[in-house]
PDB file of C-alpha atoms in Angstrom:
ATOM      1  CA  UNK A   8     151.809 132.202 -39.867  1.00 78.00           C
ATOM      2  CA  UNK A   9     152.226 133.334 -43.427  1.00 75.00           C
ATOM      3  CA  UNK A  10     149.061 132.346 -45.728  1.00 77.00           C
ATOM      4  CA  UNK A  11     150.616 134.086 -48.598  1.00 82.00           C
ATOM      5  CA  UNK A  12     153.652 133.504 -49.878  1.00 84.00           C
ATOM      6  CA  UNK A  13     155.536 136.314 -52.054  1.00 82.00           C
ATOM      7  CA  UNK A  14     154.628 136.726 -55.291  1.00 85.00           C
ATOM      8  CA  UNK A  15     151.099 135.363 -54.980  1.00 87.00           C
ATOM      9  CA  UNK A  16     148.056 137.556 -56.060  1.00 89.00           C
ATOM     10  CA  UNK A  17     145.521 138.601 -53.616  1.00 88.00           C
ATOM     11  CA  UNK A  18     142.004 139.912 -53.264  1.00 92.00           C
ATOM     12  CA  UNK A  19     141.519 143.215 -50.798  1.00 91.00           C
ATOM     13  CA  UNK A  20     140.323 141.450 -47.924  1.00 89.00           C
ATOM     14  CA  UNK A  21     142.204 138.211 -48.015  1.00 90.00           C
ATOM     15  CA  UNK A  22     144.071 136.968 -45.026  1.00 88.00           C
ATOM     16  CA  UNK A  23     147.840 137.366 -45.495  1.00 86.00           C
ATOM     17  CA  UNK A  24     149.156 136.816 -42.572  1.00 84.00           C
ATOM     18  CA  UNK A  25     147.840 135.780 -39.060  1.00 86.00           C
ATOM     19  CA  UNK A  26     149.540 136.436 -35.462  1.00 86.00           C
ATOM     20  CA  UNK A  27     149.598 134.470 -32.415  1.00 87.00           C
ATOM     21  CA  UNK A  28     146.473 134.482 -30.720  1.00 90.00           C
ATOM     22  CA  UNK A  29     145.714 131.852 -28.511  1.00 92.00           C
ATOM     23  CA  UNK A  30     145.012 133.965 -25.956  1.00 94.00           C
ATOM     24  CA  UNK A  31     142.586 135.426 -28.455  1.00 94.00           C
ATOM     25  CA  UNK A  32     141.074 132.670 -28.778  1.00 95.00           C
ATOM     26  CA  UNK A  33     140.590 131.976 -25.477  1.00 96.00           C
ATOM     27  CA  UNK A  34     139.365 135.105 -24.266  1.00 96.00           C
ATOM     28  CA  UNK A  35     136.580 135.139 -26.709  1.00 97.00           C
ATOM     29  CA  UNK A  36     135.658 131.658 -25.680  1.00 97.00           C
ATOM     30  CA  UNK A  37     135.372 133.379 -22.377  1.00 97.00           C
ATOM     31  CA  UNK A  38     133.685 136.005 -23.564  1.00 97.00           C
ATOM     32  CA  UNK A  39     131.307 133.997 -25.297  1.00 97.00           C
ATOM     33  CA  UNK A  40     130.379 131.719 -22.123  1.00 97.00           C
ATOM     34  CA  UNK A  41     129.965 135.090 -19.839  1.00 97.00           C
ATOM     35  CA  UNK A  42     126.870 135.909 -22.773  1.00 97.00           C
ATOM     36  CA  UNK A  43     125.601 132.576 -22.456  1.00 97.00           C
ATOM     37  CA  UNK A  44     125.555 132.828 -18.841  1.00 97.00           C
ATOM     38  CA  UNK A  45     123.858 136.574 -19.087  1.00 97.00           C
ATOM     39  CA  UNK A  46     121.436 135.403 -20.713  1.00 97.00           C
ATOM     40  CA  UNK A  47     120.770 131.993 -18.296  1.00 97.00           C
ATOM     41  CA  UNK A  48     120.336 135.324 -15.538  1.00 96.00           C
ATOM     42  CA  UNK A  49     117.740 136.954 -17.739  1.00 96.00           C
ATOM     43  CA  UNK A  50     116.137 133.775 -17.443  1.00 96.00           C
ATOM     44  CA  UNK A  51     116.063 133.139 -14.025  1.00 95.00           C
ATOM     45  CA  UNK A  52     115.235 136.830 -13.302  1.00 95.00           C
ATOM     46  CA  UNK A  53     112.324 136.382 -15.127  1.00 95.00           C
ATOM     47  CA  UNK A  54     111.131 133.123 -13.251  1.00 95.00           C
ATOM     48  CA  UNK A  55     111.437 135.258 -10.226  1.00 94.00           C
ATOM     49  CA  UNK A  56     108.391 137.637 -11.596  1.00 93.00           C
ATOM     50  CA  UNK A  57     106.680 134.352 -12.176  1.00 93.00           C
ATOM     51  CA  UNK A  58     106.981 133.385  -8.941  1.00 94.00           C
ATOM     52  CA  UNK A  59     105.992 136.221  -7.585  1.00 94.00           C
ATOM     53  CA  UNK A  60     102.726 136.547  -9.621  1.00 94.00           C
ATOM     54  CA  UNK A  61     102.024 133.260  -8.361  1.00 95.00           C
ATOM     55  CA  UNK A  62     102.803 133.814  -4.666  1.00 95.00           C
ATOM     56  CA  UNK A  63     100.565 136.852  -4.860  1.00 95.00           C
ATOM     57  CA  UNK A  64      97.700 134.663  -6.497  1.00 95.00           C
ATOM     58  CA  UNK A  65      98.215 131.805  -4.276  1.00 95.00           C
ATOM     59  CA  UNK A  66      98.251 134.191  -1.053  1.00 96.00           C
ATOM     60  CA  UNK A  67      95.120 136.229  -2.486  1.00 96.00           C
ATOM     61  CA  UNK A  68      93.725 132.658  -2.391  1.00 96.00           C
ATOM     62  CA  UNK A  69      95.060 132.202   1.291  1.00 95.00           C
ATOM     63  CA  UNK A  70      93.477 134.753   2.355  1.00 95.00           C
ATOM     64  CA  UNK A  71      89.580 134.258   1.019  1.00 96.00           C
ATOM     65  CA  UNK A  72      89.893 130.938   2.415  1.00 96.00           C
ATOM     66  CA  UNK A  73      90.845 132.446   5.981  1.00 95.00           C
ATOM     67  CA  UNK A  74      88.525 134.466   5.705  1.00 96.00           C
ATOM     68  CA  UNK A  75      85.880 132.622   4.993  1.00 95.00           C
ATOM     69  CA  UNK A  76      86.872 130.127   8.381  1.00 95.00           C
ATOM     70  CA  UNK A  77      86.543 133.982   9.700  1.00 95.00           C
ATOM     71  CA  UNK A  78      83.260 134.298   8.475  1.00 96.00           C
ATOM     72  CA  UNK A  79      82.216 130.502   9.476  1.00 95.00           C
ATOM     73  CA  UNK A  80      83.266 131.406  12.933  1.00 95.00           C
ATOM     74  CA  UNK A  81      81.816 134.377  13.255  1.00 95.00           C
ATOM     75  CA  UNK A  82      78.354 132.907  12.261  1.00 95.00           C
ATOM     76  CA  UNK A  83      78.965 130.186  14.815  1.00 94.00           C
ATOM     77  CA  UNK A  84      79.599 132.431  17.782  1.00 93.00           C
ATOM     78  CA  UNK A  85      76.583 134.296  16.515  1.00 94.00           C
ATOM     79  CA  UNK A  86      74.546 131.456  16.857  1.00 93.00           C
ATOM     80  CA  UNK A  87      75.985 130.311  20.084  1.00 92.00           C
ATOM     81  CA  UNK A  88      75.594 133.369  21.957  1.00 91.00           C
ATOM     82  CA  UNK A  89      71.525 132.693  21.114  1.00 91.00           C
ATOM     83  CA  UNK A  90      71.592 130.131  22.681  1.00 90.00           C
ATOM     84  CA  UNK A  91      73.542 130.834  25.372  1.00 88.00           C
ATOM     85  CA  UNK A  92      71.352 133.632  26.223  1.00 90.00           C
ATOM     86  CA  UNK A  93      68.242 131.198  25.684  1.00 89.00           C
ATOM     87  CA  UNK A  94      70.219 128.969  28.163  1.00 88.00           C
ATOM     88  CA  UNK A  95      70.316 125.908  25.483  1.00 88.00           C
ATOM     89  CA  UNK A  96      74.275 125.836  25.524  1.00 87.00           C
ATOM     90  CA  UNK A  97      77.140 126.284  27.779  1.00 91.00           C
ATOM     91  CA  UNK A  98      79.314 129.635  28.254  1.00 89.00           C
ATOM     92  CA  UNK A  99      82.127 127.757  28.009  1.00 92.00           C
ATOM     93  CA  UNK A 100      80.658 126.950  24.224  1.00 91.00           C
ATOM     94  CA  UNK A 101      80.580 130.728  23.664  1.00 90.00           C
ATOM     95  CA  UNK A 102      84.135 131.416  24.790  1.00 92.00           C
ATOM     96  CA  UNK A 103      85.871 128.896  22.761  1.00 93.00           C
ATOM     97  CA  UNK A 104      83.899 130.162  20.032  1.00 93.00           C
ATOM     98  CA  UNK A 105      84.972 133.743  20.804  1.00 94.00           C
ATOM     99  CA  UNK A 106      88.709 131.709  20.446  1.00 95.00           C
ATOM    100  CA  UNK A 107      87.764 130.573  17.566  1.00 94.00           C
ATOM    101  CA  UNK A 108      87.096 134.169  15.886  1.00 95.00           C
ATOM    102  CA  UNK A 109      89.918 135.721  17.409  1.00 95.00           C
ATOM    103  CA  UNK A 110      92.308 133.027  16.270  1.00 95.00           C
ATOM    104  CA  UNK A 111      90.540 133.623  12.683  1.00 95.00           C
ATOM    105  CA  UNK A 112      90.995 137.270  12.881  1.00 96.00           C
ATOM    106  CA  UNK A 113      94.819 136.966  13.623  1.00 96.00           C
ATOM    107  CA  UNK A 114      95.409 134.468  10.372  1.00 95.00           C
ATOM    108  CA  UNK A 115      93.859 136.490   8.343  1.00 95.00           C
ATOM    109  CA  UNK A 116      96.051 139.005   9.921  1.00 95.00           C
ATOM    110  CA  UNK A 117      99.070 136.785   9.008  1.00 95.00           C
ATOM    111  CA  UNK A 118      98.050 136.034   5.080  1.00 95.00           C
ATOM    112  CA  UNK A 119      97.703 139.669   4.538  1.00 95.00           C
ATOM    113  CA  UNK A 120     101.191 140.663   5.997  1.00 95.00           C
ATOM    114  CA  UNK A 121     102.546 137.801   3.637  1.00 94.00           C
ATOM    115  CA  UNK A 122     100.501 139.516   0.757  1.00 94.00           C
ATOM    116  CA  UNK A 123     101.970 142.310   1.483  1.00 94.00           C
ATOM    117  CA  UNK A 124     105.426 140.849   1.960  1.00 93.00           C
ATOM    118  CA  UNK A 125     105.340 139.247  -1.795  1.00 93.00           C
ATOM    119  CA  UNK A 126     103.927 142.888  -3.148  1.00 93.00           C
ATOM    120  CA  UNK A 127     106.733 144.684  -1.797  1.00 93.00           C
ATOM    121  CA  UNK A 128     109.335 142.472  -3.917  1.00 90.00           C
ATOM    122  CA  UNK A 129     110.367 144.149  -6.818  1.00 92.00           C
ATOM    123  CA  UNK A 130     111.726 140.917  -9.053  1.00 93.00           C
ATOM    124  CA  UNK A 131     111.537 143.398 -12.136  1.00 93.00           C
ATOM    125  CA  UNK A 132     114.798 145.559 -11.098  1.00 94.00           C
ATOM    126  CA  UNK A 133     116.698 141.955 -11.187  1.00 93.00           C
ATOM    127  CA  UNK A 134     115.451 141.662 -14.856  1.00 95.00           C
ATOM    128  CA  UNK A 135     116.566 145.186 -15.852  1.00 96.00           C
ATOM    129  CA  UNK A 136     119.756 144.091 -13.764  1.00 96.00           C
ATOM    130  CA  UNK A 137     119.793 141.318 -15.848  1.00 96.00           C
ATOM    131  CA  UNK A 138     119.656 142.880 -19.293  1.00 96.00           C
ATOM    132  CA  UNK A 139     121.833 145.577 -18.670  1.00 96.00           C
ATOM    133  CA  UNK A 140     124.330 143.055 -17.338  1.00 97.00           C
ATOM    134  CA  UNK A 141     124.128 141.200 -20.622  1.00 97.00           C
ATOM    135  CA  UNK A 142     125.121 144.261 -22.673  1.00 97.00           C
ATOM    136  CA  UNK A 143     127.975 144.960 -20.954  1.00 97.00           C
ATOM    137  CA  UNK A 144     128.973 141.223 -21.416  1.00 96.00           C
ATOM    138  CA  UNK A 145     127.839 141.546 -25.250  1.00 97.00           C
ATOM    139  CA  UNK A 146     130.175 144.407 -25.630  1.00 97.00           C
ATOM    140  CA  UNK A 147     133.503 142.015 -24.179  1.00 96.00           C
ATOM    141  CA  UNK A 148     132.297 139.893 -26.317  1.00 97.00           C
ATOM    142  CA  UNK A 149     132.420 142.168 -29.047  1.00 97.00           C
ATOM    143  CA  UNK A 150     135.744 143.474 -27.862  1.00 97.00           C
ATOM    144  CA  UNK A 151     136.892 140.006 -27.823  1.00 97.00           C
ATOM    145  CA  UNK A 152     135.844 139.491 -30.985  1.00 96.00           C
ATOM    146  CA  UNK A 153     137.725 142.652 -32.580  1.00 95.00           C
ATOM    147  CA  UNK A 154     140.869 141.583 -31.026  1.00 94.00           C
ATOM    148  CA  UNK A 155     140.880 137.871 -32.895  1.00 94.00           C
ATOM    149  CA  UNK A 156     140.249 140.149 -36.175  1.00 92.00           C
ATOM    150  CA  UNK A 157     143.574 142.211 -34.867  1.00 90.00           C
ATOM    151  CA  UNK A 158     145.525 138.920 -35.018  1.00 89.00           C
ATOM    152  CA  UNK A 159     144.767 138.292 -38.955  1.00 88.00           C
ATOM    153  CA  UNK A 160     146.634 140.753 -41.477  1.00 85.00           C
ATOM    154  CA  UNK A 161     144.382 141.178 -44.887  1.00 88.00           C
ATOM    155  CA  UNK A 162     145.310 142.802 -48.175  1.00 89.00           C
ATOM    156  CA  UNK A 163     144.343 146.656 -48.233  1.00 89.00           C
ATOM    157  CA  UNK A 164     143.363 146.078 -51.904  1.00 91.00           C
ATOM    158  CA  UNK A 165     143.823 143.469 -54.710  1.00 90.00           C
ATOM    159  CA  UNK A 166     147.331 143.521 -56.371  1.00 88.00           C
ATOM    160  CA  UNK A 167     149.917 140.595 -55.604  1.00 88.00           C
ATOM    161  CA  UNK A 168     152.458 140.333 -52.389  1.00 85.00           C
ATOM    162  CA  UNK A 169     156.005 141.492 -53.551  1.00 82.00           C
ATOM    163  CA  UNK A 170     158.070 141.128 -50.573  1.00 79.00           C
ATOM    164  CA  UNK A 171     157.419 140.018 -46.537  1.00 77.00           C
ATOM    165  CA  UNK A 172     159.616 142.262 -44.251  1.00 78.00           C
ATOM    166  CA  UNK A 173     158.570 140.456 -41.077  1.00 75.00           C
ATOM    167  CA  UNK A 174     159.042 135.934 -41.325  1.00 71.00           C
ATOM    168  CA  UNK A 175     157.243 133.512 -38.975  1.00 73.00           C
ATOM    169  CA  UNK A 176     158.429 133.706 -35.692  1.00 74.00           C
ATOM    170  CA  UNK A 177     159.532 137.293 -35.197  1.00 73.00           C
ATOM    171  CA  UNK A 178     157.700 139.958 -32.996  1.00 71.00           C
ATOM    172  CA  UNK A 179     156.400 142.685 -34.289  1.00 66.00           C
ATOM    173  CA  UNK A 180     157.185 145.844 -32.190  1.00 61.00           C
ATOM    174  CA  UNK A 181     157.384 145.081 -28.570  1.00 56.00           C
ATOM    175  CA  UNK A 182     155.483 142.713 -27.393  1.00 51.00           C
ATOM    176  CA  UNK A 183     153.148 144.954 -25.176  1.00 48.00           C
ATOM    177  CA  UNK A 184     151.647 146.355 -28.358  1.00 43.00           C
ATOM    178  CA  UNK A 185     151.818 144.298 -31.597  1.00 44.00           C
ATOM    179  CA  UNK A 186     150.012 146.123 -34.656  1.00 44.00           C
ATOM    180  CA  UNK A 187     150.790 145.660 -37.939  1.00 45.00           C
ATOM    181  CA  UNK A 188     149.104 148.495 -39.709  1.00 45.00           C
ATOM    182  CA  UNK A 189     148.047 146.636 -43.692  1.00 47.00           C
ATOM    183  CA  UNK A 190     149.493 149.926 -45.180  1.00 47.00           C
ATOM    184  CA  UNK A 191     153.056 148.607 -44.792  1.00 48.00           C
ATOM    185  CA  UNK A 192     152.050 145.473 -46.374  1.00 52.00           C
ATOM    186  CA  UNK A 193     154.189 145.772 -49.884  1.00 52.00           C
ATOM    187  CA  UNK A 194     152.085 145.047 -52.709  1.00 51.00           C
ATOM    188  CA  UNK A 195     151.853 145.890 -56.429  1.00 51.00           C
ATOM    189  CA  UNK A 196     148.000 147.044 -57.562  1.00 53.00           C
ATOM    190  CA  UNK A 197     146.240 144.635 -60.385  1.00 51.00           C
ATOM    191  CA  UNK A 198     145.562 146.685 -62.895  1.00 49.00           C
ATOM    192  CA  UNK A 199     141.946 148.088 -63.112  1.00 47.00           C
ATOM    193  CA  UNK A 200     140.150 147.036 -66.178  1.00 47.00           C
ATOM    194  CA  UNK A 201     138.744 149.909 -67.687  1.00 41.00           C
TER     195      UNK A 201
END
């Protein structure tokens, strides 16, 4: 599409001329959603480290309270085995309270393998994942970007357009490789005032 017609004056900079580029267009729409969705995974990365701080806090948690049904046991078989020996309670008392302990012991047994478990995730190498995930989008995005710019011919310098070479609708070059370089753009040079 032409923008400006022969004989018209021009600004350096100005947009004379602009080339196909839907598919510009659309690949930096694409471009633009793949950022948008890098930076949703930062996001989500980041919840992960949240979690995790929490699992670790809520399974430090687990295991105090285990421990202290441990420690409640513990001071019950105590107390049984008095009385057992004072012949004020049953053996069968004691054992189940001997249960009791080793059941406790093998929970807290349990919590801390889960501690350990959550500690052992590493949540922050999907963050730096992540981020360095997001540059490399950033950069198709900026590639993207450059390529729309490729599709719009500007004036090299102020002066006015003396003659198109090239009309709407014809290729330039072949088709794997259209570049129109603005230094074959004809145009006469405003005078300078001096």
């Amino acid at each position: 599409k032409v923008v400006i017609q022969e004989g018209e004056s021009v600004k350096s900079g100005a947009i004379l001329m602009e080339m196909e580029n839907t598919l510009a267009k659309a690949q930096l729409a694409e471009a633009e959603a793949d950022v948008a969705a890098g930076n949703e995974q930062i996001k989500q990365a980041l919840l992960l480290v949240d979690q995790q701080k929490q699992t670790i806090s809520a399974q430090k948690a687990g295991i105090e309270a285990k421990e202290f049904e441990l420690g409640s046991a513990k001071a019950k078989l105590k107390q049984l085995d008095s009385l057992v020996k004072n012949k004020l309670a049953k053996p069968e008392e004691l054992e189940s309270a001997s249960e009791l302990v080793r059941a406790g012991e093998k929970a807290v047994e349990v919590e801390q393998a889960k501690l350990r478990a959550a500690q052992t995730l590493k949540p922050e190498i999907a963050v730096e994942q992540a981020r360095n995930d997001l540059k490399a989008r950033e950069a198709r995005l900026e590639k993207a970007r450059f390529a729309l710019e490729e599709t719009r011919i500007k004036a090299p310098a102020d002066g006015t357009v003396l003659r198109w070479y090239i009309h709407e609708g014809e290729t330039l070059g072949d088709r794997k490789s259209t570049r129109l370089n603005s230094s074959h753009i004809p145009l006469s040079r405003m005078p300078s005032s001096a």
